[in-house]
PDB file of C-alpha atoms and ligand atoms in Angstrom:
ATOM      1  CA  UNK P  12     -66.956  73.498 -10.587  1.00 79.00           C
ATOM      2  CA  UNK P  13     -65.867  72.028  -6.721  1.00 82.00           C
ATOM      3  CA  UNK P  14     -62.573  71.293  -7.150  1.00 90.00           C
ATOM      4  CA  UNK P  15     -61.676  68.318  -4.741  1.00 93.00           C
ATOM      5  CA  UNK P  16     -57.769  67.771  -3.325  1.00 93.00           C
ATOM      6  CA  UNK P  17     -56.411  64.832  -1.977  1.00 94.00           C
ATOM      7  CA  UNK P  18     -54.798  65.242   1.091  1.00 94.00           C
ATOM      8  CA  UNK P  19     -52.262  62.181   2.362  1.00 96.00           C
ATOM      9  CA  UNK P  20     -51.030  62.486   6.563  1.00 98.00           C
ATOM     10  CA  UNK P  21     -47.565  63.594   7.004  1.00 98.00           C
ATOM     11  CA  UNK P  22     -46.982  61.940  10.310  1.00 98.00           C
ATOM     12  CA  UNK P  23     -48.640  60.178  13.136  1.00 98.00           C
ATOM     13  CA  UNK P  24     -49.068  60.767  16.788  1.00 98.00           C
ATOM     14  CA  UNK P  25     -48.213  58.654  19.571  1.00 98.00           C
ATOM     15  CA  UNK P  26     -50.512  59.023  22.658  1.00 98.00           C
ATOM     16  CA  UNK P  27     -51.487  57.820  25.771  1.00 98.00           C
ATOM     17  CA  UNK P  28     -54.849  57.239  24.413  1.00 98.00           C
ATOM     18  CA  UNK P  29     -55.408  53.942  23.807  1.00 97.00           C
ATOM     19  CA  UNK P  30     -59.263  54.385  23.062  1.00 97.00           C
ATOM     20  CA  UNK P  31     -61.266  57.443  22.897  1.00 96.00           C
ATOM     21  CA  UNK P  32     -62.914  56.687  25.616  1.00 95.00           C
ATOM     22  CA  UNK P  33     -61.461  59.194  28.368  1.00 95.00           C
ATOM     23  CA  UNK P  34     -59.486  61.409  25.783  1.00 97.00           C
ATOM     24  CA  UNK P  35     -59.968  65.078  27.051  1.00 95.00           C
ATOM     25  CA  UNK P  36     -62.513  66.969  24.982  1.00 92.00           C
ATOM     26  CA  UNK P  37     -60.087  69.616  23.887  1.00 95.00           C
ATOM     27  CA  UNK P  38     -56.202  70.172  24.303  1.00 96.00           C
ATOM     28  CA  UNK P  39     -54.757  71.261  26.954  1.00 95.00           C
ATOM     29  CA  UNK P  40     -56.709  70.037  29.668  1.00 94.00           C
ATOM     30  CA  UNK P  41     -54.683  67.501  30.805  1.00 95.00           C
ATOM     31  CA  UNK P  42     -50.988  67.190  30.365  1.00 96.00           C
ATOM     32  CA  UNK P  43     -50.519  64.152  28.350  1.00 98.00           C
ATOM     33  CA  UNK P  44     -47.562  64.150  26.020  1.00 98.00           C
ATOM     34  CA  UNK P  45     -47.590  62.838  22.415  1.00 98.00           C
ATOM     35  CA  UNK P  46     -44.909  61.849  20.292  1.00 98.00           C
ATOM     36  CA  UNK P  47     -44.868  62.689  16.554  1.00 98.00           C
ATOM     37  CA  UNK P  48     -43.289  60.953  13.992  1.00 98.00           C
ATOM     38  CA  UNK P  49     -42.774  61.565  10.433  1.00 98.00           C
ATOM     39  CA  UNK P  50     -44.425  59.491   7.486  1.00 98.00           C
ATOM     40  CA  UNK P  51     -43.672  61.222   4.642  1.00 95.00           C
ATOM     41  CA  UNK P  52     -40.243  60.453   3.505  1.00 95.00           C
ATOM     42  CA  UNK P  53     -39.919  64.513   2.389  1.00 97.00           C
ATOM     43  CA  UNK P  54     -40.529  65.724   5.732  1.00 98.00           C
ATOM     44  CA  UNK P  55     -37.291  65.318   7.684  1.00 98.00           C
ATOM     45  CA  UNK P  56     -34.989  67.461   9.838  1.00 98.00           C
ATOM     46  CA  UNK P  57     -34.833  70.023   7.231  1.00 98.00           C
ATOM     47  CA  UNK P  58     -37.978  70.763   7.628  1.00 98.00           C
ATOM     48  CA  UNK P  59     -38.949  71.227  11.215  1.00 98.00           C
ATOM     49  CA  UNK P  60     -35.662  74.054  11.000  1.00 98.00           C
ATOM     50  CA  UNK P  61     -36.350  76.408  13.355  1.00 98.00           C
ATOM     51  CA  UNK P  62     -39.289  74.479  14.977  1.00 98.00           C
ATOM     52  CA  UNK P  63     -37.699  74.928  18.469  1.00 98.00           C
ATOM     53  CA  UNK P  64     -38.169  78.593  18.372  1.00 98.00           C
ATOM     54  CA  UNK P  65     -42.427  78.721  18.418  1.00 98.00           C
ATOM     55  CA  UNK P  66     -43.139  77.338  22.084  1.00 98.00           C
ATOM     56  CA  UNK P  67     -46.652  75.928  20.681  1.00 98.00           C
ATOM     57  CA  UNK P  68     -48.018  74.224  17.363  1.00 99.00           C
ATOM     58  CA  UNK P  69     -50.759  73.734  15.531  1.00 98.00           C
ATOM     59  CA  UNK P  70     -51.574  70.085  14.755  1.00 98.00           C
ATOM     60  CA  UNK P  71     -53.936  69.176  11.647  1.00 98.00           C
ATOM     61  CA  UNK P  72     -55.320  66.055  11.859  1.00 98.00           C
ATOM     62  CA  UNK P  73     -57.756  63.880  10.224  1.00 98.00           C
ATOM     63  CA  UNK P  74     -60.532  62.298  13.062  1.00 98.00           C
ATOM     64  CA  UNK P  75     -59.923  58.474  11.573  1.00 98.00           C
ATOM     65  CA  UNK P  76     -61.987  56.880  13.568  1.00 97.00           C
ATOM     66  CA  UNK P  77     -64.986  58.735  12.042  1.00 94.00           C
ATOM     67  CA  UNK P  78     -63.764  58.454   7.799  1.00 94.00           C
ATOM     68  CA  UNK P  79     -66.600  56.136   7.149  1.00 93.00           C
ATOM     69  CA  UNK P  80     -69.393  57.403   9.390  1.00 94.00           C
ATOM     70  CA  UNK P  81     -71.857  60.709   7.736  1.00 94.00           C
ATOM     71  CA  UNK P  82     -72.204  64.155   9.539  1.00 97.00           C
ATOM     72  CA  UNK P  83     -75.077  66.111   9.845  1.00 97.00           C
ATOM     73  CA  UNK P  84     -75.758  69.567   9.473  1.00 98.00           C
ATOM     74  CA  UNK P  85     -76.679  70.001  13.385  1.00 97.00           C
ATOM     75  CA  UNK P  86     -75.153  68.210  16.510  1.00 96.00           C
ATOM     76  CA  UNK P  87     -75.708  68.210  20.028  1.00 93.00           C
ATOM     77  CA  UNK P  88     -72.441  69.094  21.867  1.00 89.00           C
ATOM     78  CA  UNK P  89     -71.606  67.649  25.113  1.00 82.00           C
ATOM     79  CA  UNK P  90     -71.012  71.060  26.256  1.00 80.00           C
ATOM     80  CA  UNK P  91     -74.821  71.976  26.388  1.00 84.00           C
ATOM     81  CA  UNK P  92     -76.238  69.008  27.907  1.00 80.00           C
ATOM     82  CA  UNK P  93     -75.613  66.618  24.651  1.00 80.00           C
ATOM     83  CA  UNK P  94     -79.625  67.806  24.348  1.00 85.00           C
ATOM     84  CA  UNK P  95     -79.446  71.345  22.644  1.00 92.00           C
ATOM     85  CA  UNK P  96     -78.737  70.941  18.448  1.00 95.00           C
ATOM     86  CA  UNK P  97     -76.567  73.418  17.326  1.00 97.00           C
ATOM     87  CA  UNK P  98     -74.472  73.686  13.959  1.00 97.00           C
ATOM     88  CA  UNK P  99     -71.917  71.717  13.164  1.00 98.00           C
ATOM     89  CA  UNK P 100     -69.806  74.323  12.070  1.00 98.00           C
ATOM     90  CA  UNK P 101     -70.448  76.182  15.228  1.00 97.00           C
ATOM     91  CA  UNK P 102     -68.902  73.507  17.081  1.00 96.00           C
ATOM     92  CA  UNK P 103     -66.074  70.898  17.650  1.00 96.00           C
ATOM     93  CA  UNK P 104     -68.155  68.147  16.854  1.00 96.00           C
ATOM     94  CA  UNK P 105     -66.267  65.439  15.820  1.00 96.00           C
ATOM     95  CA  UNK P 106     -67.753  64.500  13.062  1.00 96.00           C
ATOM     96  CA  UNK P 107     -67.758  66.840  10.417  1.00 97.00           C
ATOM     97  CA  UNK P 108     -67.289  67.612   6.577  1.00 95.00           C
ATOM     98  CA  UNK P 109     -64.126  66.245   5.883  1.00 96.00           C
ATOM     99  CA  UNK P 110     -63.076  65.310   9.220  1.00 97.00           C
ATOM    100  CA  UNK P 111     -60.370  67.842  10.074  1.00 98.00           C
ATOM    101  CA  UNK P 112     -59.406  68.251  13.277  1.00 98.00           C
ATOM    102  CA  UNK P 113     -57.144  71.036  15.080  1.00 98.00           C
ATOM    103  CA  UNK P 114     -55.428  71.534  18.327  1.00 98.00           C
ATOM    104  CA  UNK P 115     -52.800  73.722  19.931  1.00 98.00           C
ATOM    105  CA  UNK P 116     -50.428  71.942  21.424  1.00 98.00           C
ATOM    106  CA  UNK P 117     -47.317  72.608  23.560  1.00 98.00           C
ATOM    107  CA  UNK P 118     -43.835  71.613  21.784  1.00 98.00           C
ATOM    108  CA  UNK P 119     -41.251  70.343  24.675  1.00 98.00           C
ATOM    109  CA  UNK P 120     -38.904  69.068  22.729  1.00 98.00           C
ATOM    110  CA  UNK P 121     -37.058  67.191  19.213  1.00 98.00           C
ATOM    111  CA  UNK P 122     -35.887  64.254  19.624  1.00 98.00           C
ATOM    112  CA  UNK P 123     -33.912  62.065  17.563  1.00 98.00           C
ATOM    113  CA  UNK P 124     -34.744  58.266  17.092  1.00 98.00           C
ATOM    114  CA  UNK P 125     -33.190  56.513  14.568  1.00 97.00           C
ATOM    115  CA  UNK P 126     -31.500  59.209  12.824  1.00 97.00           C
ATOM    116  CA  UNK P 127     -35.050  61.042  12.186  1.00 98.00           C
ATOM    117  CA  UNK P 128     -36.852  63.692  13.992  1.00 98.00           C
ATOM    118  CA  UNK P 129     -39.836  62.931  16.654  1.00 98.00           C
ATOM    119  CA  UNK P 130     -41.013  66.068  17.850  1.00 98.00           C
ATOM    120  CA  UNK P 131     -42.508  65.625  21.904  1.00 98.00           C
ATOM    121  CA  UNK P 132     -45.055  67.615  22.392  1.00 98.00           C
ATOM    122  CA  UNK P 133     -47.823  68.410  25.108  1.00 98.00           C
ATOM    123  CA  UNK P 134     -51.814  68.823  25.782  1.00 98.00           C
ATOM    124  CA  UNK P 135     -52.890  66.514  23.368  1.00 98.00           C
ATOM    125  CA  UNK P 136     -56.451  65.580  22.808  1.00 98.00           C
ATOM    126  CA  UNK P 137     -55.848  62.663  20.146  1.00 98.00           C
ATOM    127  CA  UNK P 138     -56.191  58.932  19.951  1.00 98.00           C
ATOM    128  CA  UNK P 139     -53.049  57.280  19.437  1.00 98.00           C
ATOM    129  CA  UNK P 140     -51.834  56.598  16.233  1.00 98.00           C
ATOM    130  CA  UNK P 141     -54.278  59.999  14.770  1.00 98.00           C
ATOM    131  CA  UNK P 142     -52.753  60.706  11.536  1.00 98.00           C
ATOM    132  CA  UNK P 143     -51.573  64.384  11.288  1.00 98.00           C
ATOM    133  CA  UNK P 144     -51.887  66.128   8.014  1.00 98.00           C
ATOM    134  CA  UNK P 145     -50.387  69.692   8.941  1.00 98.00           C
ATOM    135  CA  UNK P 146     -48.281  70.855  11.763  1.00 98.00           C
ATOM    136  CA  UNK P 147     -48.266  74.770  12.002  1.00 98.00           C
ATOM    137  CA  UNK P 148     -46.371  77.226  14.468  1.00 98.00           C
ATOM    138  CA  UNK P 149     -48.701  78.783  17.007  1.00 98.00           C
ATOM    139  CA  UNK P 150     -47.886  82.367  16.129  1.00 98.00           C
ATOM    140  CA  UNK P 151     -49.948  84.477  19.228  1.00 98.00           C
ATOM    141  CA  UNK P 152     -49.803  87.500  17.815  1.00 97.00           C
ATOM    142  CA  UNK P 153     -52.501  86.586  15.522  1.00 97.00           C
ATOM    143  CA  UNK P 154     -53.646  83.779  16.998  1.00 98.00           C
ATOM    144  CA  UNK P 155     -54.076  84.570  20.539  1.00 97.00           C
ATOM    145  CA  UNK P 156     -56.904  87.300  20.142  1.00 96.00           C
ATOM    146  CA  UNK P 157     -57.772  89.468  23.385  1.00 95.00           C
ATOM    147  CA  UNK P 158     -61.328  90.423  23.129  1.00 96.00           C
ATOM    148  CA  UNK P 159     -62.493  86.962  21.667  1.00 95.00           C
ATOM    149  CA  UNK P 160     -65.356  85.197  23.245  1.00 96.00           C
ATOM    150  CA  UNK P 161     -67.785  82.108  23.699  1.00 95.00           C
ATOM    151  CA  UNK P 162     -70.854  82.098  24.698  1.00 93.00           C
ATOM    152  CA  UNK P 163     -70.823  78.675  24.168  1.00 91.00           C
ATOM    153  CA  UNK P 164     -67.979  77.635  26.157  1.00 90.00           C
ATOM    154  CA  UNK P 165     -66.992  80.422  28.541  1.00 88.00           C
ATOM    155  CA  UNK P 166     -64.033  78.477  29.679  1.00 90.00           C
ATOM    156  CA  UNK P 167     -62.355  75.275  30.228  1.00 89.00           C
ATOM    157  CA  UNK P 168     -64.535  72.339  32.202  1.00 85.00           C
ATOM    158  CA  UNK P 169     -63.982  72.489  35.981  1.00 84.00           C
ATOM    159  CA  UNK P 170     -63.099  69.414  37.390  1.00 81.00           C
ATOM    160  CA  UNK P 171     -66.217  67.123  37.968  1.00 82.00           C
ATOM    161  CA  UNK P 172     -64.718  64.201  40.149  1.00 89.00           C
ATOM    162  CA  UNK P 173     -62.465  64.174  43.246  1.00 91.00           C
ATOM    163  CA  UNK P 174     -59.970  60.998  42.179  1.00 93.00           C
ATOM    164  CA  UNK P 175     -58.607  58.821  44.789  1.00 93.00           C
ATOM    165  CA  UNK P 176     -56.458  55.814  44.708  1.00 95.00           C
ATOM    166  CA  UNK P 177     -58.038  52.649  46.293  1.00 93.00           C
ATOM    167  CA  UNK P 178     -55.307  50.783  48.373  1.00 94.00           C
ATOM    168  CA  UNK P 179     -55.111  48.163  45.372  1.00 93.00           C
ATOM    169  CA  UNK P 180     -54.206  51.330  43.135  1.00 94.00           C
ATOM    170  CA  UNK P 181     -51.766  52.693  45.587  1.00 95.00           C
ATOM    171  CA  UNK P 182     -50.122  49.168  45.855  1.00 96.00           C
ATOM    172  CA  UNK P 183     -49.975  48.746  42.109  1.00 94.00           C
ATOM    173  CA  UNK P 184     -48.426  52.261  41.622  1.00 95.00           C
ATOM    174  CA  UNK P 185     -45.387  50.806  43.772  1.00 96.00           C
ATOM    175  CA  UNK P 186     -45.196  46.965  42.143  1.00 95.00           C
ATOM    176  CA  UNK P 187     -45.492  48.649  38.758  1.00 94.00           C
ATOM    177  CA  UNK P 188     -43.004  51.624  39.763  1.00 95.00           C
ATOM    178  CA  UNK P 189     -45.398  54.189  38.351  1.00 95.00           C
ATOM    179  CA  UNK P 190     -44.296  57.750  37.798  1.00 96.00           C
ATOM    180  CA  UNK P 191     -45.889  60.615  39.347  1.00 96.00           C
ATOM    181  CA  UNK P 192     -46.627  62.054  36.153  1.00 95.00           C
ATOM    182  CA  UNK P 193     -48.665  58.987  34.963  1.00 95.00           C
ATOM    183  CA  UNK P 194     -50.292  58.990  37.803  1.00 96.00           C
ATOM    184  CA  UNK P 195     -50.991  62.759  37.849  1.00 96.00           C
ATOM    185  CA  UNK P 196     -52.299  62.253  33.918  1.00 96.00           C
ATOM    186  CA  UNK P 197     -54.716  59.200  35.255  1.00 96.00           C
ATOM    187  CA  UNK P 198     -56.227  61.751  38.151  1.00 95.00           C
ATOM    188  CA  UNK P 199     -56.761  64.909  35.824  1.00 95.00           C
ATOM    189  CA  UNK P 200     -58.542  61.852  32.959  1.00 95.00           C
ATOM    190  CA  UNK P 201     -60.769  60.736  35.193  1.00 94.00           C
ATOM    191  CA  UNK P 202     -61.207  64.839  37.189  1.00 93.00           C
ATOM    192  CA  UNK P 203     -62.912  65.334  33.541  1.00 90.00           C
ATOM    193  CA  UNK P 204     -65.598  62.564  34.319  1.00 90.00           C
ATOM    194  CA  UNK P 205     -65.418  60.588  31.437  1.00 90.00           C
ATOM    195  CA  UNK P 206     -68.626  58.954  31.604  1.00 90.00           C
ATOM    196  CA  UNK P 207     -71.792  59.656  28.755  1.00 85.00           C
ATOM    197  CA  UNK P 208     -72.798  63.573  29.460  1.00 82.00           C
ATOM    198  CA  UNK P 209     -76.277  61.986  31.159  1.00 82.00           C
ATOM    199  CA  UNK P 210     -74.700  60.251  33.855  1.00 83.00           C
ATOM    200  CA  UNK P 211     -72.341  62.919  34.883  1.00 78.00           C
ATOM    201  CA  UNK P 212     -71.913  64.029  38.155  1.00 70.00           C
ATOM    202  CA  UNK P 213     -74.494  61.166  39.560  1.00 79.00           C
ATOM    203  CA  UNK P 214     -73.473  58.138  40.875  1.00 83.00           C
ATOM    204  CA  UNK P 215     -73.541  54.476  39.219  1.00 82.00           C
ATOM    205  CA  UNK P 216     -72.583  50.886  39.926  1.00 84.00           C
ATOM    206  CA  UNK P 217     -70.868  50.609  36.782  1.00 91.00           C
ATOM    207  CA  UNK P 218     -67.292  49.398  37.186  1.00 93.00           C
ATOM    208  CA  UNK P 219     -65.394  51.403  33.776  1.00 94.00           C
ATOM    209  CA  UNK P 220     -62.012  50.437  32.513  1.00 95.00           C
ATOM    210  CA  UNK P 221     -59.703  53.347  30.179  1.00 95.00           C
ATOM    211  CA  UNK P 222     -56.653  52.201  28.319  1.00 96.00           C
ATOM    212  CA  UNK P 223     -54.367  54.809  28.972  1.00 97.00           C
ATOM    213  CA  UNK P 224     -50.369  53.262  27.674  1.00 96.00           C
ATOM    214  CA  UNK P 225     -50.260  49.940  28.524  1.00 94.00           C
ATOM    215  CA  UNK P 226     -52.715  49.903  31.580  1.00 95.00           C
ATOM    216  CA  UNK P 227     -56.205  49.034  32.207  1.00 94.00           C
ATOM    217  CA  UNK P 228     -57.668  51.904  34.554  1.00 95.00           C
ATOM    218  CA  UNK P 229     -60.195  50.208  36.904  1.00 95.00           C
ATOM    219  CA  UNK P 230     -62.309  52.842  38.382  1.00 94.00           C
ATOM    220  CA  UNK P 231     -66.136  54.030  39.718  1.00 92.00           C
ATOM    221  CA  UNK P 232     -68.559  56.982  41.265  1.00 91.00           C
ATOM    222  CA  UNK P 233     -69.011  56.361  44.760  1.00 87.00           C
ATOM    223  CA  UNK P 234     -70.011  59.106  45.618  1.00 77.00           C
ATOM    224  CA  UNK P 235     -71.017  62.488  43.994  1.00 66.00           C
ATOM    225  CA  UNK P 236     -70.486  65.100  47.238  1.00 59.00           C
ATOM    226  CA  UNK P 237     -68.860  68.142  45.630  1.00 52.00           C
ATOM    227  CA  UNK P 238     -66.919  68.237  48.991  1.00 55.00           C
ATOM    228  CA  UNK P 239     -63.628  67.755  47.167  1.00 50.00           C
ATOM    229  CA  UNK P 240     -62.456  66.092  50.792  1.00 49.00           C
ATOM    230  CA  UNK P 241     -64.415  63.345  49.829  1.00 45.00           C
ATOM    231  CA  UNK P 242     -63.530  59.968  47.974  1.00 54.00           C
ATOM    232  CA  UNK P 243     -65.651  59.839  45.037  1.00 59.00           C
ATOM    233  CA  UNK P 244     -63.437  57.997  42.369  1.00 61.00           C
ATOM    234  CA  UNK P 245     -61.099  55.665  43.479  1.00 63.00           C
ATOM    235  CA  UNK P 246     -59.442  53.979  40.884  1.00 66.00           C
ATOM    236  CA  UNK P 247     -58.886  49.947  41.723  1.00 58.00           C
TER     237      UNK P 247
HETATM  238  N1  LIG J 316     -59.254  70.078  19.449  1.00 66.84           N
HETATM  239  C1  LIG J 316     -60.109  69.164  18.270  1.00 66.84           C
HETATM  240  C2  LIG J 316     -60.614  70.595  17.429  1.00 66.84           C
HETATM  241  O1  LIG J 316     -61.432  70.790  18.112  1.00 66.84           O
HETATM  242  O2  LIG J 316     -60.569  70.126  16.303  1.00 66.84           O
HETATM  243  C3  LIG J 316     -60.498  67.721  18.553  1.00 66.84           C
HETATM  244  C4  LIG J 316     -61.761  67.747  19.799  1.00 66.84           C
HETATM  245  S1  LIG J 316     -62.572  66.728  19.656  1.00 66.84           S
HETATM  246  C5  LIG J 316     -64.055  67.341  20.701  1.00 66.84           C
HETATM  247  C6  LIG J 316     -61.854  65.854  20.651  1.00 66.84           C
HETATM  248  C7  LIG J 316     -62.402  64.592  20.803  1.00 66.84           C
HETATM  249  O3  LIG J 316     -62.009  63.815  19.524  1.00 66.84           O
HETATM  250  C8  LIG J 316     -61.789  63.495  22.077  1.00 66.84           C
HETATM  251  O4  LIG J 316     -62.089  63.834  22.920  1.00 66.84           O
HETATM  252  C9  LIG J 316     -61.870  62.258  21.555  1.00 66.84           C
HETATM  253  O5  LIG J 316     -62.911  61.816  21.371  1.00 66.84           O
HETATM  254  C10 LIG J 316     -62.195  62.343  19.700  1.00 66.84           C
HETATM  255  N2  LIG J 316     -60.931  62.057  19.095  1.00 66.84           N
HETATM  256  C11 LIG J 316     -59.622  61.875  19.093  1.00 66.84           C
HETATM  257  N3  LIG J 316     -58.472  61.775  18.005  1.00 66.84           N
HETATM  258  C12 LIG J 316     -59.406  61.022  17.378  1.00 66.84           C
HETATM  259  C13 LIG J 316     -59.480  60.335  16.145  1.00 66.84           C
HETATM  260  N4  LIG J 316     -58.377  59.856  15.371  1.00 66.84           N
HETATM  261  N5  LIG J 316     -60.425  59.714  15.151  1.00 66.84           N
HETATM  262  C14 LIG J 316     -62.236  60.442  15.830  1.00 66.84           C
HETATM  263  N6  LIG J 316     -62.365  61.162  16.861  1.00 66.84           N
HETATM  264  C15 LIG J 316     -60.904  61.284  18.165  1.00 66.84           C
END
């Protein structure tokens, strides 16, 4: 008989990513920060004693935006151009049995908020409000495998676009007193070219918007000259 087991989230994570569009495809591609707050009352200071001895943590979470969506045994990963089909279990697809995701992130510090712990982490690829079902320390001797390889995803995706701020965006950075960290986050997110795979590296008239924190960042691709000194993605 197949056993079933119910799992309940233990925490939620606050991230700058207010919509799925633009979220990096894996952790640590962008130094986006997240704040983990426990929702299970049994988990507080006692449960995280010693956690600062680990530089990185595994976050196991639910792809909660897909809980009502079906999954298929085969998927077309964007990494393979979006045309080739491979087995769902050979990928990190977000449409999968049990909707469980896993991301390794850097633990920056433990803060206190209303006397409750908040874990500040960096490198997240999660939507704001994603339910976390478990947190485990990243243990280098076991989790980092020197001879590991992945023909499907050999290395981190390279920056595809050179991002420049339009004069209007420069002005908004000034008037809203936006931090260098936030501007870097915006640039790093756009460098990955969040558009659908078939549009990547193509010029496109459309003006796109991405919600990051409380800002709607609008941008477009005006040329795809690989010369990094050319301006191809002004942010307005
Ligand atoms: N590192 C994780 C893994 O391998 O399980 C996630 C990889 S998955 C390819 C990353 C994508 O998940 C993001 O680009 C975003 O589109 C999507 N995503 C993030 N949070 C989500 C959520 N709560 N529900 C559904 N999709 C989400």
